[in-house]
Every structure is written in C-alpha cells, then in structure tokens.
PDB file of C-alpha atoms in Angstrom:
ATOM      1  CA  UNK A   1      24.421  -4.928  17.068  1.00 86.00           C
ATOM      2  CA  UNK A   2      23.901  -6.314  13.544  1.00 91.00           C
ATOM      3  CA  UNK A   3      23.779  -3.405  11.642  1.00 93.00           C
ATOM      4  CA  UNK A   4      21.073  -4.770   9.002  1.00 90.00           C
ATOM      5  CA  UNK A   5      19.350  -4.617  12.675  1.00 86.00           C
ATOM      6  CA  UNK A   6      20.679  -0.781  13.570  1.00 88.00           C
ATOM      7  CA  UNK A   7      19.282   0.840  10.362  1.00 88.00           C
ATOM      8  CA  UNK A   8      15.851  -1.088  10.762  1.00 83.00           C
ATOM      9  CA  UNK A   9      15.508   0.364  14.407  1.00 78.00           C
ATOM     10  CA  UNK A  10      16.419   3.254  13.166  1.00 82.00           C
ATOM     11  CA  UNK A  11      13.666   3.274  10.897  1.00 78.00           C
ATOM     12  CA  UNK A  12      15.837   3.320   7.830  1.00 84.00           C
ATOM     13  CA  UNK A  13      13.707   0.310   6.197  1.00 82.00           C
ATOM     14  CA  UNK A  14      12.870  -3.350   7.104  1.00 79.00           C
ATOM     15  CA  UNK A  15      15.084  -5.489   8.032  1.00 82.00           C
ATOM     16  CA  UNK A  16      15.229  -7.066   4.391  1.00 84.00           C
ATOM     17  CA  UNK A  17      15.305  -3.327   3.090  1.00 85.00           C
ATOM     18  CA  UNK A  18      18.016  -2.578   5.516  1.00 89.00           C
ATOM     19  CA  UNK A  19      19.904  -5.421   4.149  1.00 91.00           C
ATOM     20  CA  UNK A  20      19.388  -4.775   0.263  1.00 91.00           C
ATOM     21  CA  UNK A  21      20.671  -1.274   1.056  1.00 92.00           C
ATOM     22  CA  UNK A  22      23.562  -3.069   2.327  1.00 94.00           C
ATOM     23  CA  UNK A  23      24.279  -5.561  -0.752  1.00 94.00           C
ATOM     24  CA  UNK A  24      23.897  -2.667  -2.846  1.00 93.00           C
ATOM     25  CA  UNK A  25      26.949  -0.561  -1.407  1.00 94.00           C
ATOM     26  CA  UNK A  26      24.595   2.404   0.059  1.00 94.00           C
ATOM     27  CA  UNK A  27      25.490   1.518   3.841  1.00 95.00           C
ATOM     28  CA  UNK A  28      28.823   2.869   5.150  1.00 95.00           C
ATOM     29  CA  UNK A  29      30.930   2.739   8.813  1.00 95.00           C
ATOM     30  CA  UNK A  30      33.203   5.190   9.351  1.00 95.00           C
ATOM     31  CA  UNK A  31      33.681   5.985   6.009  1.00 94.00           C
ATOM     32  CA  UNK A  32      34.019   2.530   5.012  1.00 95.00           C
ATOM     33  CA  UNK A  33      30.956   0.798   2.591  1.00 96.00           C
ATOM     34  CA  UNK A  34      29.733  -2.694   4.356  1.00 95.00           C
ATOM     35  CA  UNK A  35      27.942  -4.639   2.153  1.00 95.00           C
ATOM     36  CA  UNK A  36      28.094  -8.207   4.142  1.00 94.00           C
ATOM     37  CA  UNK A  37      25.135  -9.012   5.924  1.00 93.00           C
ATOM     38  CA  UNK A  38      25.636  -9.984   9.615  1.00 88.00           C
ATOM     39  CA  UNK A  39      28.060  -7.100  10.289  1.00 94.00           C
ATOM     40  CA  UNK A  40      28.084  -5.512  13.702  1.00 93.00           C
ATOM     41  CA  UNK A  41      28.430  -1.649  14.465  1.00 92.00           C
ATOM     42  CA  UNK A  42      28.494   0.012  18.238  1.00 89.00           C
ATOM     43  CA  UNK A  43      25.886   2.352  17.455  1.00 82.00           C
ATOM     44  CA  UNK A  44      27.474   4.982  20.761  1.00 79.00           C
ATOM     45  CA  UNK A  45      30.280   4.866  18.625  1.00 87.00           C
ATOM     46  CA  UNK A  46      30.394   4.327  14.758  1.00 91.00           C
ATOM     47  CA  UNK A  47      28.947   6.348  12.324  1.00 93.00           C
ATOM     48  CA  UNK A  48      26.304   5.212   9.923  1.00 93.00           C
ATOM     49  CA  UNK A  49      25.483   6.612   6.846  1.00 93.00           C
ATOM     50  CA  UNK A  50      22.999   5.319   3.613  1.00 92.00           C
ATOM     51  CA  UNK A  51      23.371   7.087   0.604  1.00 91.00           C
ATOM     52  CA  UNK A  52      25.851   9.425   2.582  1.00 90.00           C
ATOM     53  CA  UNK A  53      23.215  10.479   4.765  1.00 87.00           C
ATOM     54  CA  UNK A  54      24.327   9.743   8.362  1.00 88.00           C
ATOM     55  CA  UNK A  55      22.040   7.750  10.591  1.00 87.00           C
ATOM     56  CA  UNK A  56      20.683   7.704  14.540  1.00 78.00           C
ATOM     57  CA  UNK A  57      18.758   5.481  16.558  1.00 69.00           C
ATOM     58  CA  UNK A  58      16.957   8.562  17.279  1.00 62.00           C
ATOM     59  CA  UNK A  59      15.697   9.164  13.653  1.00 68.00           C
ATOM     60  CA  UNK A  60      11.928   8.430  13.569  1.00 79.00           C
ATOM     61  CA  UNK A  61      10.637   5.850  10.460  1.00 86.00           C
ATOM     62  CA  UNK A  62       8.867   8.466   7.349  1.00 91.00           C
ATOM     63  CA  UNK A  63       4.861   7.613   6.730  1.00 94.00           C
ATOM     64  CA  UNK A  64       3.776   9.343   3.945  1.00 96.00           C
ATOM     65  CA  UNK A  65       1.281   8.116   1.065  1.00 97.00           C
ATOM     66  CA  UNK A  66       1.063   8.771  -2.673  1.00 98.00           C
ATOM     67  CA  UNK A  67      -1.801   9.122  -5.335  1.00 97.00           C
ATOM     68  CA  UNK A  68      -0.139   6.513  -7.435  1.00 97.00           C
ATOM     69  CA  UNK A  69      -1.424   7.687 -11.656  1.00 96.00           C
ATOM     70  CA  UNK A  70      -2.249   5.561 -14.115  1.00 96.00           C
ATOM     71  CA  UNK A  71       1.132   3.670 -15.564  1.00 96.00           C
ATOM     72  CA  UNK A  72       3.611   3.023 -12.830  1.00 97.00           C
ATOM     73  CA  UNK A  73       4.682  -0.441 -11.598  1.00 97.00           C
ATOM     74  CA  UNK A  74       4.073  -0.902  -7.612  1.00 96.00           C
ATOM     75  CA  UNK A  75       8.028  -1.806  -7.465  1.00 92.00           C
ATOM     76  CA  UNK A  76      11.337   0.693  -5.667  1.00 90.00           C
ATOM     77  CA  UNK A  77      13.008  -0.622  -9.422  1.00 87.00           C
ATOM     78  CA  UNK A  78      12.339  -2.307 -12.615  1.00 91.00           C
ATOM     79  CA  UNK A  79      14.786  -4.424 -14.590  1.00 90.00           C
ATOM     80  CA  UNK A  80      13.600  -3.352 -17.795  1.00 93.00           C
ATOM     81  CA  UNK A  81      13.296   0.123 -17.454  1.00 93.00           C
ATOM     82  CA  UNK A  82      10.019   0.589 -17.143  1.00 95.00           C
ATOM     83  CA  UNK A  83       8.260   3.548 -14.856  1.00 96.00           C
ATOM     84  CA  UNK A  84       8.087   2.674 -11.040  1.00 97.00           C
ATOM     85  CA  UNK A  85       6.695   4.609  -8.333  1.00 97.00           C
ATOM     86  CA  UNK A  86      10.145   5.017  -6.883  1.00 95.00           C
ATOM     87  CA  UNK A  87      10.636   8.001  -9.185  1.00 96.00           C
ATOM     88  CA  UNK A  88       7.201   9.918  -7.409  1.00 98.00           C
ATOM     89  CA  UNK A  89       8.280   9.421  -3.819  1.00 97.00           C
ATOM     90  CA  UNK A  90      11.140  11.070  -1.776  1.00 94.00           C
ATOM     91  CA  UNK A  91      13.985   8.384  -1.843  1.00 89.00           C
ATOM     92  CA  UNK A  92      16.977  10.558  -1.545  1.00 84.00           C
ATOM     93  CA  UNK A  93      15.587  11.719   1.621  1.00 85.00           C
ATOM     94  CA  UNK A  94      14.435   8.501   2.750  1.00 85.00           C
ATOM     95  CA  UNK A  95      16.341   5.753   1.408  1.00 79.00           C
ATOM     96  CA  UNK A  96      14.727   2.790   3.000  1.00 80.00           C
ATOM     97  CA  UNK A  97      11.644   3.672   1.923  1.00 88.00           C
ATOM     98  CA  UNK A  98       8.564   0.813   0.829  1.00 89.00           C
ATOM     99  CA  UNK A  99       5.676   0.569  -0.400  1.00 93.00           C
ATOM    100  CA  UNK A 100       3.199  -1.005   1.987  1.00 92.00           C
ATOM    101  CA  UNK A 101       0.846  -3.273  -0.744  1.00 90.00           C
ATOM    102  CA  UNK A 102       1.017  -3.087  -4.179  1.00 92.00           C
ATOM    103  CA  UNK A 103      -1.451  -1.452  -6.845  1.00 96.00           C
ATOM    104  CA  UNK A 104      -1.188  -2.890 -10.365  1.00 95.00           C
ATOM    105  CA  UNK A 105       0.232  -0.856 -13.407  1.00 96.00           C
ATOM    106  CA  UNK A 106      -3.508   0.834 -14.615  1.00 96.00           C
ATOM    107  CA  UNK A 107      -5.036   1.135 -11.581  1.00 97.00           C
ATOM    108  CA  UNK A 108      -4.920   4.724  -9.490  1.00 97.00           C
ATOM    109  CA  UNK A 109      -4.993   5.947  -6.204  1.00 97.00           C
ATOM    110  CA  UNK A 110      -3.567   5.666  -2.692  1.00 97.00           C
ATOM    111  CA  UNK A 111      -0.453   3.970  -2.185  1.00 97.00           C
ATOM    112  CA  UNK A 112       1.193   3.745   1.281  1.00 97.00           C
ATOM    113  CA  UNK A 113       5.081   3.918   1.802  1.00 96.00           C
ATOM    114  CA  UNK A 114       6.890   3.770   4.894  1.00 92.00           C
ATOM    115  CA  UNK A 115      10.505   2.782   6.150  1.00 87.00           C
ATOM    116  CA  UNK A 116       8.770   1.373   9.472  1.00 86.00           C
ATOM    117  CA  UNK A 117       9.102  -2.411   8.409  1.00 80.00           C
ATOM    118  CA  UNK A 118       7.310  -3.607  11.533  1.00 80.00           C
ATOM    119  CA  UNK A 119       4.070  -1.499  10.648  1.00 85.00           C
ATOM    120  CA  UNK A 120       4.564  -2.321   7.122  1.00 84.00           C
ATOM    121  CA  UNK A 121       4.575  -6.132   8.255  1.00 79.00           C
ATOM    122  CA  UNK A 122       1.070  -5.550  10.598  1.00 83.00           C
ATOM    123  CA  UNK A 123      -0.216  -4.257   7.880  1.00 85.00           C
ATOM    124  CA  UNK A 124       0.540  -7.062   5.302  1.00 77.00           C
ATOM    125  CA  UNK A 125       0.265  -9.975   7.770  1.00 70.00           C
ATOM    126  CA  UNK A 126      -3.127 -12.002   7.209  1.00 61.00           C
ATOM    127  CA  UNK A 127      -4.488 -11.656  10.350  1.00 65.00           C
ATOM    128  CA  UNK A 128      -4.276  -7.953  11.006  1.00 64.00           C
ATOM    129  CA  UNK A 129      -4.885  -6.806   7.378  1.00 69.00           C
ATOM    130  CA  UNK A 130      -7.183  -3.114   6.626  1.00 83.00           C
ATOM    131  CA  UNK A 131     -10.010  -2.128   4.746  1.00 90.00           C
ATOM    132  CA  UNK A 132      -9.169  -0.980   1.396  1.00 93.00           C
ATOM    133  CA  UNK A 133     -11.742   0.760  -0.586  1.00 96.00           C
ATOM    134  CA  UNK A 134     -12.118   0.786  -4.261  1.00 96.00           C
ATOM    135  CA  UNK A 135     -13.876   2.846  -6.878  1.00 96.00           C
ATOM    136  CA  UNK A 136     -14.776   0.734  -9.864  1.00 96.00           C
ATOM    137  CA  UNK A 137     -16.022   1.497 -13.411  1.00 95.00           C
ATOM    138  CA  UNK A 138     -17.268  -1.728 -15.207  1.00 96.00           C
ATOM    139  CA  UNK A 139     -18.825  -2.811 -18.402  1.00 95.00           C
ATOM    140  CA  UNK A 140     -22.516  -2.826 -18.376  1.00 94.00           C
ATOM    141  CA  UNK A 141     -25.282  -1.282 -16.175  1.00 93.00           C
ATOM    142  CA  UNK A 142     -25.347  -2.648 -13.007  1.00 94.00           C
ATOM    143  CA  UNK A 143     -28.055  -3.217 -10.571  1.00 94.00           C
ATOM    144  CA  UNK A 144     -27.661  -3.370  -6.535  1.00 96.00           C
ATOM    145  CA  UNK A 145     -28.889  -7.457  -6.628  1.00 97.00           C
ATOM    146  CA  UNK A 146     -26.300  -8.666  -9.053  1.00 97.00           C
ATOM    147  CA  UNK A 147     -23.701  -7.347  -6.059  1.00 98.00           C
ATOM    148  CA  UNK A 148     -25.074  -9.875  -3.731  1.00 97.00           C
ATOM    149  CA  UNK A 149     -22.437 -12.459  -4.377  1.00 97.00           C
ATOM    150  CA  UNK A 150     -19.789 -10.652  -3.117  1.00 97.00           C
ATOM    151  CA  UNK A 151     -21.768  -9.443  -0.189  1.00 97.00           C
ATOM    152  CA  UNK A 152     -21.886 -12.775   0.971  1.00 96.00           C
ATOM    153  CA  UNK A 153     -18.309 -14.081  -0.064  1.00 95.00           C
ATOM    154  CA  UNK A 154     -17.590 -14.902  -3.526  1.00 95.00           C
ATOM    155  CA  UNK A 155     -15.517 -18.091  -4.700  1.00 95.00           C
ATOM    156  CA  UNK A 156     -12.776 -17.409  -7.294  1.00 94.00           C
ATOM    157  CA  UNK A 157     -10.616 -19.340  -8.807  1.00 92.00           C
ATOM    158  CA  UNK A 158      -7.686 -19.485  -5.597  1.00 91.00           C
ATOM    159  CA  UNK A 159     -10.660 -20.306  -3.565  1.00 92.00           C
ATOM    160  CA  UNK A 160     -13.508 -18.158  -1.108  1.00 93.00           C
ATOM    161  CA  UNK A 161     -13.210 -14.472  -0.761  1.00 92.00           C
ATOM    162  CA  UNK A 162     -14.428 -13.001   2.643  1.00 91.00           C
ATOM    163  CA  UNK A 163     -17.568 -10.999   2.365  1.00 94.00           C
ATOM    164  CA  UNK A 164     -17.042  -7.446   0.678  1.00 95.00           C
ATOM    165  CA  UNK A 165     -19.346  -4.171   1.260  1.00 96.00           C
ATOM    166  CA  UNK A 166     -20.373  -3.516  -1.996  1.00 97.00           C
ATOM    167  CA  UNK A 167     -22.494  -1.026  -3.891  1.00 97.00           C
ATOM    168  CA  UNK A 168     -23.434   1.409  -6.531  1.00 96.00           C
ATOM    169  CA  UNK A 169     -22.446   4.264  -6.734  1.00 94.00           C
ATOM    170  CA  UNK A 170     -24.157   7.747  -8.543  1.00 89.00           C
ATOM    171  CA  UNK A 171     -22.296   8.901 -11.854  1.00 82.00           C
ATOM    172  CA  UNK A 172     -21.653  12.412 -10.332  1.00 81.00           C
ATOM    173  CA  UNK A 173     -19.359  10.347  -7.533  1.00 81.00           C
ATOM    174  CA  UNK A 174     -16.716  13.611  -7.030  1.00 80.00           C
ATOM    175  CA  UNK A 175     -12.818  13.341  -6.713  1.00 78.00           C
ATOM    176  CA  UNK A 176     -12.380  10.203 -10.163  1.00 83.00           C
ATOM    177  CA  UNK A 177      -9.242  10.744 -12.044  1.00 84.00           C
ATOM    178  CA  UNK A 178      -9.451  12.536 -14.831  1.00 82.00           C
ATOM    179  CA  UNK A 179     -10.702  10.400 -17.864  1.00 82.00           C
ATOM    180  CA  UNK A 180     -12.661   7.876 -15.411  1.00 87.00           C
ATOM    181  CA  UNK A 181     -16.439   6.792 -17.297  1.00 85.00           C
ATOM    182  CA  UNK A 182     -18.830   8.166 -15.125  1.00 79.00           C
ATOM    183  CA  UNK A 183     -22.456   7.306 -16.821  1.00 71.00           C
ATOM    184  CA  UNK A 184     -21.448   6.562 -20.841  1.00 76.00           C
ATOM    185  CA  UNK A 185     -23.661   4.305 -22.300  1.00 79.00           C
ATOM    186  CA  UNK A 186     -22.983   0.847 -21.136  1.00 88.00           C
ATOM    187  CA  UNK A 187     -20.782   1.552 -18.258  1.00 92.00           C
ATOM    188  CA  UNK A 188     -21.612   1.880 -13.840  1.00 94.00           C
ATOM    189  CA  UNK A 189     -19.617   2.973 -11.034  1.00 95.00           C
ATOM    190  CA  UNK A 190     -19.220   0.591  -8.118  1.00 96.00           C
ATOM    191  CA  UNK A 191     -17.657   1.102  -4.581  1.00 96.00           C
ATOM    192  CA  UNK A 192     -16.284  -1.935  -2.928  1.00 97.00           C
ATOM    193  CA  UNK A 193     -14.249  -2.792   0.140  1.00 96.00           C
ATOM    194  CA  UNK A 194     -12.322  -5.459   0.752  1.00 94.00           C
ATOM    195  CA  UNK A 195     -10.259  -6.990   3.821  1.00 88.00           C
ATOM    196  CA  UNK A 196      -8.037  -8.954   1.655  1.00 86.00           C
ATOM    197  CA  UNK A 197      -5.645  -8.338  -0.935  1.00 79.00           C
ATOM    198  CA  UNK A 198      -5.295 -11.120  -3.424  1.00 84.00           C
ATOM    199  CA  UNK A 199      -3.583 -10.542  -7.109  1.00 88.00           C
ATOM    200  CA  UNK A 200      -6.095  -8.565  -9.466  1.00 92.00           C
ATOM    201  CA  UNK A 201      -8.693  -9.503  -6.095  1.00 94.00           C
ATOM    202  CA  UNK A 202     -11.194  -6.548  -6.982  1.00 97.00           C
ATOM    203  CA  UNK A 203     -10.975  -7.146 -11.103  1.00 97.00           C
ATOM    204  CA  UNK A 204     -11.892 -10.326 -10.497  1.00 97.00           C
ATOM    205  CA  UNK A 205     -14.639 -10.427  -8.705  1.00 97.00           C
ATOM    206  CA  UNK A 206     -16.273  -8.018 -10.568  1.00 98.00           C
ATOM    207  CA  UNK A 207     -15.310 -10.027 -13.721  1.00 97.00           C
ATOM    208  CA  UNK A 208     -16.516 -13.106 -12.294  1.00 97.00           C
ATOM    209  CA  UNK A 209     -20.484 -11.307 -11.948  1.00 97.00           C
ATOM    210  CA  UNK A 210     -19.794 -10.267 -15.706  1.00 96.00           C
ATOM    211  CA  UNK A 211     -18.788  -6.986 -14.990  1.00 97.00           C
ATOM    212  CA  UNK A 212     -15.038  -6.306 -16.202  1.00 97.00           C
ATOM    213  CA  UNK A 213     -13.605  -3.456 -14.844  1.00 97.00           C
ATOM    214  CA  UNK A 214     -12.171  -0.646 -16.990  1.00 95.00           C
ATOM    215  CA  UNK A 215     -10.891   1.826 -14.221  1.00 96.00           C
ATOM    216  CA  UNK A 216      -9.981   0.656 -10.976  1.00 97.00           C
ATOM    217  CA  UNK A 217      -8.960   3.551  -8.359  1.00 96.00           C
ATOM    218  CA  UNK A 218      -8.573   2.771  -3.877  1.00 96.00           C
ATOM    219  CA  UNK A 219     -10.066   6.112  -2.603  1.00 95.00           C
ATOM    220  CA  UNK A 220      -8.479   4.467   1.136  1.00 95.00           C
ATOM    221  CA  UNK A 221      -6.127   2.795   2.825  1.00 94.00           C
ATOM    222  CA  UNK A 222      -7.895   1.752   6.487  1.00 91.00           C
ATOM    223  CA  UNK A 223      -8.420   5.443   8.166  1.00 93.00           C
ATOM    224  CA  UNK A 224      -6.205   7.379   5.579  1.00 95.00           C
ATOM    225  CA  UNK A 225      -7.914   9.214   2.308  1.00 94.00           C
ATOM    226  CA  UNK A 226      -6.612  11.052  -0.565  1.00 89.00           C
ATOM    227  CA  UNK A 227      -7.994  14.444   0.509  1.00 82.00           C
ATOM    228  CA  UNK A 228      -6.173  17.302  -1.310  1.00 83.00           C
ATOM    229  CA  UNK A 229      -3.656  15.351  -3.179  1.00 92.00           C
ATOM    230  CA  UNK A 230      -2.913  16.000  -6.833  1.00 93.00           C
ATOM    231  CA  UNK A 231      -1.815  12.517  -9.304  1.00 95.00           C
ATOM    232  CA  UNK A 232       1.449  11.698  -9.213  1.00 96.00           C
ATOM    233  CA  UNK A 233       1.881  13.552  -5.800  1.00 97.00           C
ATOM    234  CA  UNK A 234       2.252  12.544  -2.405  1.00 97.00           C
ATOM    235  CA  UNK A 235       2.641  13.899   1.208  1.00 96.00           C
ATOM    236  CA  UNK A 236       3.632  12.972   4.936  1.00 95.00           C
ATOM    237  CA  UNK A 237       1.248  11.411   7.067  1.00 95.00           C
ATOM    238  CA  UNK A 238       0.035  13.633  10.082  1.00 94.00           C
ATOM    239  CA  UNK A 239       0.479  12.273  13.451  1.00 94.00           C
ATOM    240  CA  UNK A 240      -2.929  11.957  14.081  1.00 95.00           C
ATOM    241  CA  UNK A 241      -3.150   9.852  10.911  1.00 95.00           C
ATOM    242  CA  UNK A 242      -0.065   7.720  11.968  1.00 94.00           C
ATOM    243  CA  UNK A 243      -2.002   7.375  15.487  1.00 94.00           C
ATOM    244  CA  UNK A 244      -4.939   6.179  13.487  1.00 92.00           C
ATOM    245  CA  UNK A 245      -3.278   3.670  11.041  1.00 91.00           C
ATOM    246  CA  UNK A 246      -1.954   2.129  14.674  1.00 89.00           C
ATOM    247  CA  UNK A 247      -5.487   1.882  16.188  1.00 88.00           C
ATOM    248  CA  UNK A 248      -6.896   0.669  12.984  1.00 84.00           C
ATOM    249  CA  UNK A 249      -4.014  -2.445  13.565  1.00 82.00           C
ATOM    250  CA  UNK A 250      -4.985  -2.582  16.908  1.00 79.00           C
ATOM    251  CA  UNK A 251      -8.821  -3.512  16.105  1.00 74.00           C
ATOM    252  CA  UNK A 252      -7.623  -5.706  13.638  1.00 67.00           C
ATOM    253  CA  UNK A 253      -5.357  -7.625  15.854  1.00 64.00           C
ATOM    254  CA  UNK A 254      -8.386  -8.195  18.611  1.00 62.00           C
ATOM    255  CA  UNK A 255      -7.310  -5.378  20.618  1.00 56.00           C
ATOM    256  CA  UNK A 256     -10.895  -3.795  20.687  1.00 47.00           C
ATOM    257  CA  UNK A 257     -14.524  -5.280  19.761  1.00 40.00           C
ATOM    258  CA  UNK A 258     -14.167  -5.089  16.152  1.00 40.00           C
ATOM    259  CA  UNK A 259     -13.536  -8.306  14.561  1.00 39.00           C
ATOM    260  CA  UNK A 260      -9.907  -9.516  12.839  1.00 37.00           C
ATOM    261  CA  UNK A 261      -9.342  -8.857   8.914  1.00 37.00           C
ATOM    262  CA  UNK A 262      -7.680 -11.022   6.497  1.00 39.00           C
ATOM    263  CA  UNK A 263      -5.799 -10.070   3.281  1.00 41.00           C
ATOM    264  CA  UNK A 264      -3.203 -12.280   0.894  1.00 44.00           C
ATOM    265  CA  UNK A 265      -0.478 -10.020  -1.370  1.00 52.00           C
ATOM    266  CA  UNK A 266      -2.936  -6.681  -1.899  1.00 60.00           C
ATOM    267  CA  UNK A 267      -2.720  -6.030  -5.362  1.00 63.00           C
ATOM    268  CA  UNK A 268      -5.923  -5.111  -6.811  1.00 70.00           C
TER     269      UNK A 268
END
C-alpha cells in the first residue's frame, strides 16, 4: 500500500496532509525517514511512525474544534512568522491534523479541525456543504426590512449568493467575545446563516446593504456549538457530536428530505 495512502486510512491526515508530512521528513519505516511520495509499506509488517509517534490502521481520525480569538491566521504555518492557529490546537499529539474551513485573521469563533480528510472533504465539497452561523456587529442601526436582500439571495461581486436566514438580534445577545459592541451608539447586532463559504462571504454582504461589519464571530459549525469553551481553547468532539456532524452530511448529500447546501472556500 502507498503509504501517503496508509497514514490517511489511518486517520493520520488527508491524503495531501499525509503526503506533506512525508516531504517534510516527519514519516519514518523502520526507523528509516521516507519522504518520496508513492512509497509502499506492508502495513502487517513495517512500522510507521510521524513525528516519532508510531502509527496503526486501527488508530481512529481526532475531531475536535477550537474557539479560534481574535488575531490568528486560519493556516497549520505561516511563512512570515506570523500567529497561526496551529500553535492553539494539539499537533504533537495529532500530527495530521486540519482545519476544516478557514476563518479570517479578526474574526472569532468556532473552528473545526480534524485528521479525517474524507469528512473534511464532505464538508468542503459544494454540494454537501453546512450551515454556518454568524454573529455580526455592523455600522449603523439596522432594521429587520433592510435584511431582505439577503433573505432572498443577494448578488455580489463573484456573482448570486443563495438565500441566507437573517436577522436582528437584541444587544443583551449572551456568550460575544469580550470587547464585541453590543448597543453603542451607531452600531446593531445581526445573526446570519449561510450555506456557502465564499472569501470575506458574510462581510460582504453586509457591506453591500451599507452595513460594514466591525466584529464578525460563527457561534456554529452545522450541529456543533461553542458551549463551555474559553478563547483560544479547544476540545474533542463527543461521539454523539461526531454522529451528528455525519447526519448533518447525510441531509446535505440527499440522504433525507432536507434539501442539498452549497458553499465555495468558507472564509468569512
């Protein structure tokens, strides 16, 4: 078996995880570091380790999600140095590990990582794509009508979005970061969900009803919320939760009643 193919069964990381872990001299055989892709192991026989850490087919793929804070790139590493979310999430112990989307640099919340590339491609792929929702503060007050143009599928400069559910929200909406507006003069919360995930998607639609946003933070991921985790921390998924994301691709996929979702490169 290709062994680019052995560590992605094994749930290391993707298939093109599993082979930048091999380019980058973290893969070993018996000792010996492989770092050409296309190389075959006998996994009854050799021994596989990343990062030293030996490896079984056995081994089940890590699910866990993070409440990405404010000022981290959406990126395992960063050629100029900057802060990634790499350095909040587990990586020794998981060393195939991805994030599953991408939120930008300023904006907060939960971030999905897995080393299960074939759920993290179901998740991504346009026709079996989640519902994301948002928590926005914008410039201005804002009244339920002026949302109407995203309710019915807004056109934006890379062409029509799909309808969002869209509306706003009280000022005493619990669980905002810390520093979040929430009723100063001239500023309105608004909750929005969206089955796509095209660059900046949420900022600008709100931008384009002359609303910028100034805080942007995803309170969910399809069926997984934030409950009781701190900034900057994360935890493992429960198996119940794991069950759920897998339903929730399911009804995306046609699998139930519930009609198919789109998305393009989430990054709000």
């Amino acid at each position: 078996m290709r062994l680019q193919r052995f560590l992605a069964r094994a749930g290391v990381a993707s298939r093109r995880g599993s082979e930048d872990l091999m380019t980058a001299g973290r893969v070993s055989v018996n000792g010996i570091v492989v770092t050409e892709l296309g190389s075959k192991v006998d996994p009854a026989r050799d021994e596989v380790r990343v990062d030293g850490r030996l490896i079984s087919r056995s081994q089940q793929p890590a699910y866990l999600m993070l409440y990405k804070p404010e000022g981290y790139l959406t990126t395992m590493k960063d050629p100029q140095g900057r802060r990634c979310v790499s350095e909040l999430v587990p990586t020794t112990r998981y060393p195939g590990l991805f994030p599953v989307g991408r939120l930008d640099k300023d904006t907060t919340g939960l971030l999905l990582f897995t080393t299960d590339g074939d759920l993290g491609q179901k998740l991504l792929h346009p026709s079996r794509h989640v519902v994301k929702t948002y928590i926005a503060a914008v410039d201005g007050r804002m009244h339920d009508h002026e949302l109407e143009p995203l309710r019915h599928g807004i056109v934006l400069d890379d062409g029509p979005c799909k309808p969002a559910q869209a509306r706003v929200l009280d000022t005493d909406t619990p669980d905002l970061p810390d520093g979040f507006p929430r009723g100063e003069r001239g500023t309105s919360l608004v909750e929005i969900k969206i089955s796509e995930g095209r660059k900046h998607q949420v900022k600008r639609m709100l931008g384009s009803i002359h609303h910028p946003v100034l805080r942007l933070h995803r309170t969910s991921f399809g069926p997984l919320h934030l409950d009781g985790i701190e900034p900057g921390s994360w935890r493992a998924l429960t198996p119940a939760e794991i069950a759920e994301l897998r339903r929730a691709i399911d009804r995306s996929e046609g699998k139930t009643s519930e009609p198919s979702r789109h998305h393009g490169k989430d990054r709000a």
